[in-house]
XYZ file of C-alpha atoms in Angstrom:
554
model
C -30.216 4.094 4.708
C -31.316 4.759 1.133
C -27.834 4.694 -0.395
C -26.818 1.549 -2.290
C -23.459 1.663 -0.465
C -21.215 3.989 1.461
C -17.429 4.043 1.167
C -14.971 6.893 1.723
C -11.751 5.011 2.354
C -9.801 6.362 -0.656
C -8.779 9.848 -1.777
C -10.874 9.864 -4.925
C -14.180 8.993 -3.284
C -17.147 10.601 -5.056
C -17.408 14.337 -4.463
C -14.709 14.080 -1.803
C -17.449 12.818 0.553
C -18.275 9.177 -0.165
C -19.311 6.733 -2.880
C -23.002 5.912 -2.466
C -24.088 4.379 -5.805
C -20.942 2.772 -7.215
C -17.321 2.976 -6.164
C -15.104 5.327 -8.171
C -12.667 2.402 -8.069
C -15.239 0.135 -9.746
C -16.442 -1.539 -6.547
C -20.091 -2.556 -6.808
C -22.659 -2.113 -4.028
C -22.714 -5.913 -3.807
C -18.984 -6.115 -3.093
C -19.173 -3.103 -0.750
C -21.916 -4.796 1.260
C -20.002 -8.063 1.508
C -16.913 -6.170 2.633
C -18.968 -4.499 5.376
C -20.103 -7.927 6.608
C -16.531 -9.245 6.469
C -15.126 -6.306 8.451
C -17.846 -6.763 11.079
C -17.012 -10.474 11.310
C -13.339 -9.596 11.743
C -14.220 -7.311 14.654
C -15.690 -10.334 16.425
C -12.631 -12.420 15.608
C -10.572 -9.565 17.020
C -12.585 -9.584 20.242
C -12.186 -13.315 20.895
C -8.551 -13.292 19.814
C -7.743 -10.399 22.124
C -9.410 -12.137 25.079
C -7.256 -15.212 24.381
C -4.091 -13.098 24.157
C -4.877 -11.275 27.401
C -5.381 -14.647 29.102
C -1.878 -15.679 28.016
C -2.897 -17.683 24.970
C -1.507 -17.641 21.445
C -3.055 -17.047 18.027
C -2.106 -19.717 15.488
C -0.502 -18.818 12.174
C -3.525 -19.754 10.057
C -5.762 -17.354 12.004
C -3.078 -14.652 11.818
C -2.865 -15.194 8.058
C -6.642 -15.106 7.638
C -6.919 -11.744 9.389
C -4.059 -10.233 7.359
C -5.317 -11.567 4.025
C -8.944 -10.608 4.523
C -8.204 -7.114 5.818
C -5.906 -6.648 2.819
C -8.591 -7.916 0.444
C -10.850 -4.973 1.362
C -8.196 -2.357 0.543
C -8.957 -0.125 -2.458
C -8.371 -1.709 -5.894
C -7.527 -5.159 -4.571
C -10.451 -7.555 -4.949
C -13.744 -7.066 -6.795
C -14.934 -10.695 -6.813
C -18.095 -11.134 -4.673
C -17.665 -14.912 -4.485
C -14.260 -14.469 -2.860
C -15.846 -12.371 -0.112
C -18.637 -14.896 0.400
C -15.944 -17.537 0.922
C -14.044 -15.301 3.369
C -17.202 -14.599 5.381
C -18.039 -18.302 5.575
C -14.503 -19.027 6.760
C -14.756 -16.236 9.355
C -17.646 -18.108 10.998
C -15.456 -21.200 11.395
C -12.497 -19.249 12.774
C -14.683 -17.364 15.238
C -16.149 -20.656 16.456
C -12.651 -22.062 16.979
C -11.570 -18.981 18.937
C -14.668 -19.154 21.133
C -13.883 -22.788 21.891
C -10.275 -21.874 22.688
C -11.423 -19.089 25.028
C -13.731 -21.418 26.957
C -16.169 -20.168 29.612
C -15.089 -16.529 29.200
C -16.654 -16.512 25.727
C -20.097 -16.170 27.307
C -19.289 -12.578 28.311
C -18.811 -11.477 24.690
C -20.915 -8.587 23.394
C -23.646 -9.514 20.927
C -21.744 -7.817 18.051
C -18.773 -10.141 18.576
C -21.023 -13.197 18.577
C -22.462 -12.432 15.126
C -22.642 -15.468 12.840
C -23.007 -14.633 9.162
C -25.678 -16.457 7.143
C -24.714 -19.107 4.625
C -25.726 -17.460 1.350
C -24.689 -14.305 -0.428
C -28.259 -13.034 -0.602
C -28.702 -13.335 3.161
C -25.300 -11.769 3.791
C -26.297 -8.750 1.734
C -29.464 -8.339 3.808
C -27.308 -8.277 6.954
C -24.922 -5.783 5.330
C -27.503 -3.050 5.894
C -26.754 -3.323 9.630
C -22.986 -2.948 9.363
C -22.227 0.030 7.116
C -20.012 2.873 8.301
C -22.932 5.261 8.733
C -25.465 2.747 10.088
C -25.174 3.932 13.700
C -26.324 7.535 13.373
C -25.957 8.062 17.143
C -22.188 7.525 17.094
C -20.098 10.623 17.851
C -18.712 11.800 14.515
C -15.172 12.247 15.883
C -15.164 8.733 17.302
C -16.405 7.405 13.950
C -13.655 9.368 12.201
C -10.892 7.959 14.401
C -12.360 4.451 14.397
C -12.376 4.425 10.590
C -8.854 5.878 10.542
C -7.765 2.935 12.680
C -9.552 0.398 10.455
C -8.022 1.902 7.312
C -4.618 1.862 8.965
C -5.158 -1.827 9.695
C -5.964 -2.464 6.028
C -2.670 -0.857 5.049
C -0.645 -2.670 7.697
C -2.313 -5.948 6.722
C -0.811 -5.563 3.251
C 2.706 -5.308 4.694
C 2.116 -8.209 7.098
C 0.789 -10.306 4.206
C 3.868 -9.649 2.052
C 6.167 -10.578 4.950
C 4.239 -13.756 5.748
C 4.514 -14.909 2.124
C 8.272 -14.943 2.764
C 7.898 -16.739 6.095
C 8.114 -13.748 8.439
C 5.548 -12.969 11.123
C 5.648 -11.001 14.344
C 3.569 -11.726 17.438
C 3.448 -8.091 18.531
C 2.146 -7.017 15.114
C -0.425 -9.801 15.041
C -1.607 -9.184 18.597
C -2.275 -5.525 17.903
C -4.655 -6.447 15.084
C -6.776 -8.333 17.601
C -6.514 -5.564 20.191
C -7.544 -2.857 17.745
C -10.365 -4.824 16.136
C -11.700 -5.706 19.590
C -11.635 -2.013 20.527
C -14.095 -1.212 17.734
C -16.759 -3.068 19.753
C -16.009 -1.159 22.978
C -18.532 1.671 23.303
C -16.818 3.074 26.418
C -13.835 4.443 24.483
C -13.614 8.187 23.905
C -11.690 10.408 21.495
C -8.398 10.309 23.509
C -8.541 6.487 23.521
C -9.007 6.376 19.757
C -6.195 8.842 19.173
C -3.986 6.637 21.323
C -4.926 3.521 19.367
C -4.164 5.293 16.069
C -0.718 6.258 17.367
C -0.170 2.709 18.609
C -1.045 1.434 15.153
C 1.569 3.798 13.705
C 4.263 2.404 16.014
C 3.204 -1.168 15.267
C 3.241 -0.491 11.534
C 6.851 0.692 11.797
C 7.716 -2.702 13.279
C 5.677 -4.386 10.549
C 7.517 -2.503 7.783
C 10.837 -3.379 9.444
C 9.762 -7.032 9.361
C 8.913 -6.764 5.659
C 12.235 -5.104 4.887
C 14.049 -7.941 6.668
C 11.978 -10.496 4.732
C 12.752 -8.970 1.339
C 16.446 -8.304 1.960
C 16.910 -11.673 3.655
C 15.483 -13.446 0.627
C 16.769 -11.292 -2.235
C 19.685 -9.233 -0.861
C 20.028 -5.505 -0.223
C 18.797 -3.320 -3.099
C 21.569 -1.761 -5.176
C 21.421 1.304 -7.432
C 20.542 -0.238 -10.797
C 19.940 1.256 -14.229
C 16.803 -0.193 -15.832
C 15.143 -0.019 -19.223
C 11.835 1.869 -19.525
C 11.423 1.306 -23.281
C 10.200 -1.796 -25.096
C 12.126 -4.688 -26.600
C 10.932 -6.970 -29.381
C 9.588 -10.365 -28.412
C 7.001 -12.092 -26.207
C 6.598 -10.653 -22.725
C 4.752 -10.691 -19.415
C 4.132 -7.567 -17.341
C 3.949 -8.248 -13.597
C 2.383 -5.750 -11.217
C 1.803 -5.546 -7.474
C 4.226 -6.166 -4.609
C 4.728 -9.921 -4.400
C 8.422 -10.563 -5.024
C 7.965 -14.302 -4.509
C 5.517 -14.438 -7.415
C 8.050 -12.578 -9.543
C 10.844 -14.939 -8.531
C 8.782 -17.998 -9.463
C 7.726 -16.400 -12.746
C 11.369 -15.629 -13.594
C 12.403 -19.200 -12.845
C 9.575 -20.684 -14.922
C 10.260 -18.409 -17.924
C 14.026 -18.909 -17.902
C 15.256 -19.793 -21.400
C 11.821 -19.519 -23.041
C 12.426 -16.271 -24.895
C 9.945 -14.299 -22.780
C 10.864 -10.862 -21.472
C 9.585 -9.928 -18.011
C 8.683 -6.302 -17.319
C 7.737 -4.936 -13.944
C 4.866 -2.484 -13.680
C 3.788 0.021 -11.046
C 4.542 -1.237 -7.546
C 6.908 -3.973 -8.731
C 9.621 -1.629 -10.006
C 11.896 -1.955 -6.899
C 12.496 -5.598 -7.852
C 15.236 -4.482 -10.250
C 17.467 -3.438 -7.344
C 17.483 -6.822 -5.578
C 20.556 -8.951 -6.501
C 18.671 -12.278 -6.420
C 16.030 -10.975 -8.815
C 18.077 -8.893 -11.210
C 20.449 -11.805 -11.861
C 17.714 -13.118 -14.171
C 18.655 -11.313 -17.375
C 15.175 -11.585 -18.885
C 13.909 -9.280 -16.106
C 14.372 -6.709 -18.787
C 12.849 -3.443 -17.572
C 9.768 -1.585 -16.377
C 6.634 -1.135 -18.484
C 4.247 1.762 -18.043
C 3.735 4.086 -15.149
C 1.388 4.270 -12.171
C -1.517 1.941 -11.449
C -4.273 4.356 -12.535
C -2.933 4.409 -16.124
C -3.200 0.647 -16.623
C -6.436 0.648 -18.655
C -4.807 2.913 -21.224
C -1.370 1.289 -21.102
C -2.678 -2.297 -21.277
C -5.129 -1.515 -24.099
C -4.608 -4.129 -26.869
C -1.333 -5.163 -25.267
C 0.393 -7.897 -27.343
C 1.511 -9.622 -24.161
C 0.212 -10.782 -20.780
C -0.270 -9.116 -17.410
C 0.011 -10.772 -14.000
C -1.561 -8.851 -11.101
C -0.185 -10.066 -7.799
C -1.405 -8.129 -4.795
C -3.149 -4.820 -5.438
C -3.953 -1.781 -7.604
C -6.211 -3.678 -9.986
C -8.692 -1.786 -12.166
C -11.654 -3.069 -14.164
C -10.069 -4.668 -17.274
C -11.084 -3.427 -20.693
C -12.326 -5.952 -23.238
C -9.197 -5.304 -25.309
C -7.005 -7.111 -22.772
C -9.432 -9.082 -20.569
C -8.268 -12.343 -22.182
C -4.622 -11.738 -21.248
C -4.695 -10.431 -17.688
C -4.324 -12.968 -14.859
C -4.720 -12.614 -11.105
C -3.105 -14.375 -8.182
C -2.827 -14.022 -4.400
C -5.289 -11.510 -2.881
C -6.438 -9.722 -6.048
C -9.353 -10.768 -8.196
C -12.224 -9.939 -10.510
C -15.159 -12.149 -11.454
C -14.225 -14.321 -14.471
C -10.565 -13.221 -14.402
C -8.197 -16.219 -14.766
C -6.686 -16.963 -11.356
C -3.369 -18.690 -10.604
C -3.693 -20.836 -7.472
C -0.894 -21.766 -5.087
C -0.235 -25.416 -4.222
C 2.316 -26.299 -1.546
C 4.060 -22.941 -1.883
C 4.331 -23.079 -5.680
C 2.328 -21.460 -8.450
C 2.180 -22.896 -11.945
C 2.354 -20.005 -14.411
C 2.034 -22.230 -17.493
C -1.275 -20.639 -18.660
C 0.146 -17.124 -18.707
C 3.433 -18.301 -20.252
C 1.620 -20.059 -23.094
C -0.610 -17.050 -23.697
C 2.397 -14.723 -23.854
C 4.086 -16.956 -26.440
C 0.860 -17.072 -28.451
C 0.581 -13.254 -28.516
C 4.222 -12.941 -29.707
C 4.843 -9.580 -28.053
C 6.277 -6.361 -29.414
C 7.420 -6.452 -33.031
C 10.454 -4.193 -32.724
C 12.737 -2.461 -30.256
C 12.118 1.099 -29.135
C 15.057 3.497 -28.695
C 16.567 2.756 -25.293
C 15.590 4.913 -22.340
C 16.783 4.159 -18.822
C 16.300 5.312 -15.244
C 18.014 4.319 -11.992
C 16.315 2.636 -9.032
C 17.522 0.840 -5.897
C 18.479 3.570 -3.437
C 17.288 1.725 -0.325
C 18.542 2.530 3.147
C 21.544 0.210 2.838
C 22.736 1.871 -0.380
C 22.165 5.421 0.861
C 23.557 4.972 4.369
C 26.704 3.320 3.060
C 27.407 6.843 1.753
C 26.225 8.632 4.900
C 29.618 10.189 5.598
C 29.745 11.756 2.155
C 26.197 13.094 2.548
C 26.931 14.581 5.976
C 30.038 16.346 4.695
C 28.094 17.747 1.723
C 25.535 19.205 4.130
C 28.181 20.638 6.443
C 30.010 22.247 3.527
C 26.783 23.792 2.260
C 26.791 21.804 -0.986
C 23.479 20.150 -0.015
C 21.089 22.722 1.453
C 17.953 20.647 1.959
C 16.385 17.215 1.502
C 12.895 16.603 0.156
C 11.009 13.343 0.301
C 8.463 13.627 -2.511
C 6.289 10.574 -2.884
C 3.253 8.574 -1.915
C 0.293 7.153 -3.813
C -0.606 8.406 -7.262
C -4.106 8.948 -8.623
C -6.018 10.594 -11.434
C -6.961 13.980 -9.951
C -5.607 16.962 -11.933
C -4.241 18.468 -8.704
C -1.584 15.782 -8.619
C 0.419 17.769 -11.170
C 1.533 19.668 -8.040
C 4.095 16.945 -7.332
C 5.695 17.234 -10.769
C 5.790 21.018 -10.388
C 7.340 20.660 -6.950
C 10.091 18.334 -8.178
C 10.783 20.611 -11.159
C 11.059 23.694 -8.954
C 13.259 22.322 -6.179
C 16.536 24.268 -6.132
C 19.576 22.586 -7.633
C 21.309 22.545 -4.253
C 18.653 20.233 -2.800
C 18.473 16.444 -2.909
C 15.212 14.560 -3.521
C 14.238 11.121 -2.237
C 11.160 9.552 -3.773
C 9.076 6.459 -3.210
C 5.740 4.869 -4.148
C 3.674 5.514 -7.273
C 3.750 9.284 -6.834
C 7.230 9.189 -8.352
C 5.849 8.189 -11.756
C 4.917 11.834 -12.160
C 8.592 12.793 -12.527
C 10.969 9.804 -12.203
C 11.730 9.753 -15.937
C 13.260 13.253 -15.758
C 16.948 14.047 -15.474
C 17.462 16.330 -12.483
C 21.251 16.234 -12.690
C 23.627 15.386 -9.859
C 24.582 16.907 -6.525
C 27.566 16.024 -4.341
C 28.214 12.984 -6.532
C 24.643 11.669 -6.211
C 21.737 11.795 -8.631
C 19.515 14.625 -7.389
C 16.589 12.184 -7.440
C 17.103 8.998 -5.420
C 14.436 6.315 -5.929
C 14.020 4.618 -2.535
C 11.336 2.192 -3.731
C 7.574 1.838 -3.312
C 5.276 2.421 -0.327
C 6.486 -0.932 1.041
C 9.916 0.682 1.266
C 8.835 3.611 3.465
C 10.843 1.945 6.212
C 13.971 2.718 4.174
C 13.112 6.420 4.002
C 12.493 6.547 7.742
C 15.756 4.697 8.420
C 17.625 7.226 6.285
C 16.056 10.171 8.121
C 16.740 8.700 11.573
C 20.343 7.879 10.647
C 20.967 11.410 9.358
C 19.479 12.863 12.533
C 21.837 10.692 14.562
C 24.795 11.788 12.450
C 23.956 15.451 13.068
C 23.119 14.813 16.734
C 19.627 16.278 16.380
C 16.005 15.194 16.053
C 14.397 14.352 12.712
C 12.334 17.563 12.940
C 15.561 19.583 13.147
C 16.993 18.142 9.940
C 16.917 20.166 6.704
C 14.284 17.688 5.530
C 10.693 18.144 4.362
C 8.190 15.397 3.578
C 5.826 16.202 0.699
C 3.366 13.332 0.433
C 0.458 12.310 -1.768
C -2.105 9.807 -0.539
C -4.687 7.618 -2.218
C -5.467 4.489 -0.246
C -5.097 2.798 3.107
C -1.403 1.957 3.062
C -0.798 5.707 2.956
C -2.980 6.012 6.083
C -0.826 3.436 7.887
C 2.368 5.224 6.834
C 1.044 8.633 7.914
C 0.157 7.202 11.328
C 3.679 5.772 11.543
C 5.243 9.160 10.800
C 3.001 10.855 13.365
C 3.751 8.179 15.970
C 7.439 9.043 15.468
C 6.472 12.676 16.187
C 7.522 13.924 12.750
C 6.157 17.412 12.132
C 5.445 19.748 9.212
C 4.398 17.077 6.723
C 2.854 18.467 3.547
C 0.017 16.240 2.342
C -2.368 16.328 -0.624
C -3.881 16.685 -3.059
C -6.906 16.635 -0.715
C -7.499 15.642 2.883
C -9.279 12.394 3.814
C -13.081 12.556 3.818
C -13.069 10.486 7.008
C -11.233 13.230 8.957
C -13.726 15.459 10.755
C -12.786 19.138 11.247
C -12.071 18.424 14.939
C -9.800 15.462 14.194
C -7.984 17.421 11.512
C -7.515 20.390 13.839
C -6.047 18.082 16.481
C -3.509 16.720 13.996
C -2.651 20.205 12.741
C -2.100 21.519 16.261
C -0.102 18.516 17.466
C 1.914 17.660 14.347
C 1.672 20.826 12.208
C 0.322 18.891 9.199
C -0.089 21.134 6.160
C -2.273 20.776 3.071
C -0.324 21.411 -0.136
C -1.040 24.698 -1.959
C 1.198 25.498 -4.953
C 4.746 24.323 -5.517
C 6.083 27.890 -5.539
C 4.343 28.930 -2.328
C 5.262 25.756 -0.473
C 8.942 25.811 -1.473
C 9.106 29.455 -0.467
C 7.514 28.648 2.899
C 10.014 25.824 3.460
C 13.221 27.417 2.191
C 12.590 31.158 2.127
C 11.768 33.802 -0.454
C 15.003 33.399 -2.439
C 14.856 29.612 -2.644
C 13.515 29.389 -6.195
C 16.482 31.420 -7.452
C 19.028 28.927 -6.152
């Protein structure tokens, strides 16, 4: 192929079709090629691992961790460092060799694709990359390619959740085994469209279990989130902004900055941390800085403090803050300072010293606050009150408005939608999509804020738990509830969550601002017919379609 690369895994891919010269995210053709080699190597690891599992064997924790971490590393806006991918590919050769040895004589029946051994150098790897791109096999049925890529992207999203849980010591054999089953399936040329649809639905069910595991890991370590008022304005003094999802990194940073006069602000995906009792007890966890991930280049510009990126949503740093942004865990950029882990501990001394050197904000801003922490435990402890408010007619409808945020102008739809929801409806929100409207005061309803912040995409399990519990309380199915999901998507965790919702047979989901480029018309039509998925139009039209012609007057 003549293109320098091909990638269409995120919503903002070039022209809505695919990035072929340079990733819109900043991913270079070099990194794209290395990621293609890594994914192909993981397919082989999946094959051998699945054969071992089917023979009654077990996959060790280090191999489980390697698969989760490396799949996660290829997710949009996570890692841009080519040397990291070279290292992963080299390690994949070793792990594959170990699995082949564990499998024994049966390894000789492996397909040639599974037996691939990557070359030793980056230059040679990039030559091989030409054989492994998404569009390399032009003979592949386009619907099978579509569903196969949907599965792979779902795996990337689920790998993120499995990674976060494993950091806190939680793993699940069923979740891990399905990674090997699904990756092995990508080498099976006998599978047809129904098989791939089935695997995508199985991934959705497995991801629900994975998100449940992550919820148990977070709440077990830090307590159940509580509704908590947090500062969204600045305070004078040195500070560190921490972004991503890794609560353990935040906990260690809080402990190491205790008593040093450094304020800690969350950013983007880290905002739910303020609801956890074991984190918010640190009084220098002072508030949330900035908004969604795609605004970081503007919001970090000439920042008089430091930034710690933990697990994802990293953008190319501007020169004005490249000397004060640090990476750890899965994320990375060439030449970006990286905080290593040693025996479960990370030493944040370099970022602490830099923050003290920069001195921080010079004065306080007028205080502005919002409320977060409405996880499933907090909401369902008030389930009786909510049910009575619905029965009395005080609450007419529930909307879940959330998902990934991004830079497309069409994303103003979600702000318009929130603004136009009738005052007798209650809104739940989660993930970065909420930064479009979470600073607004929507008033109260039935004793609750009209906007309940459930958390980030990692907390989608909470939203599903709330919906299932309400359905049980009303003795009906989720699809019969006065509930509508209005979702925005950007990257692969959203794919995993959508597959989870579909695997639970949830219908009439509104999704936007555009549909995935990797969905063919046939695949899309299948999902529309089976699950009644709808593409968003305008806030007015969609609210009218959901609630009726007089809804906007309520």
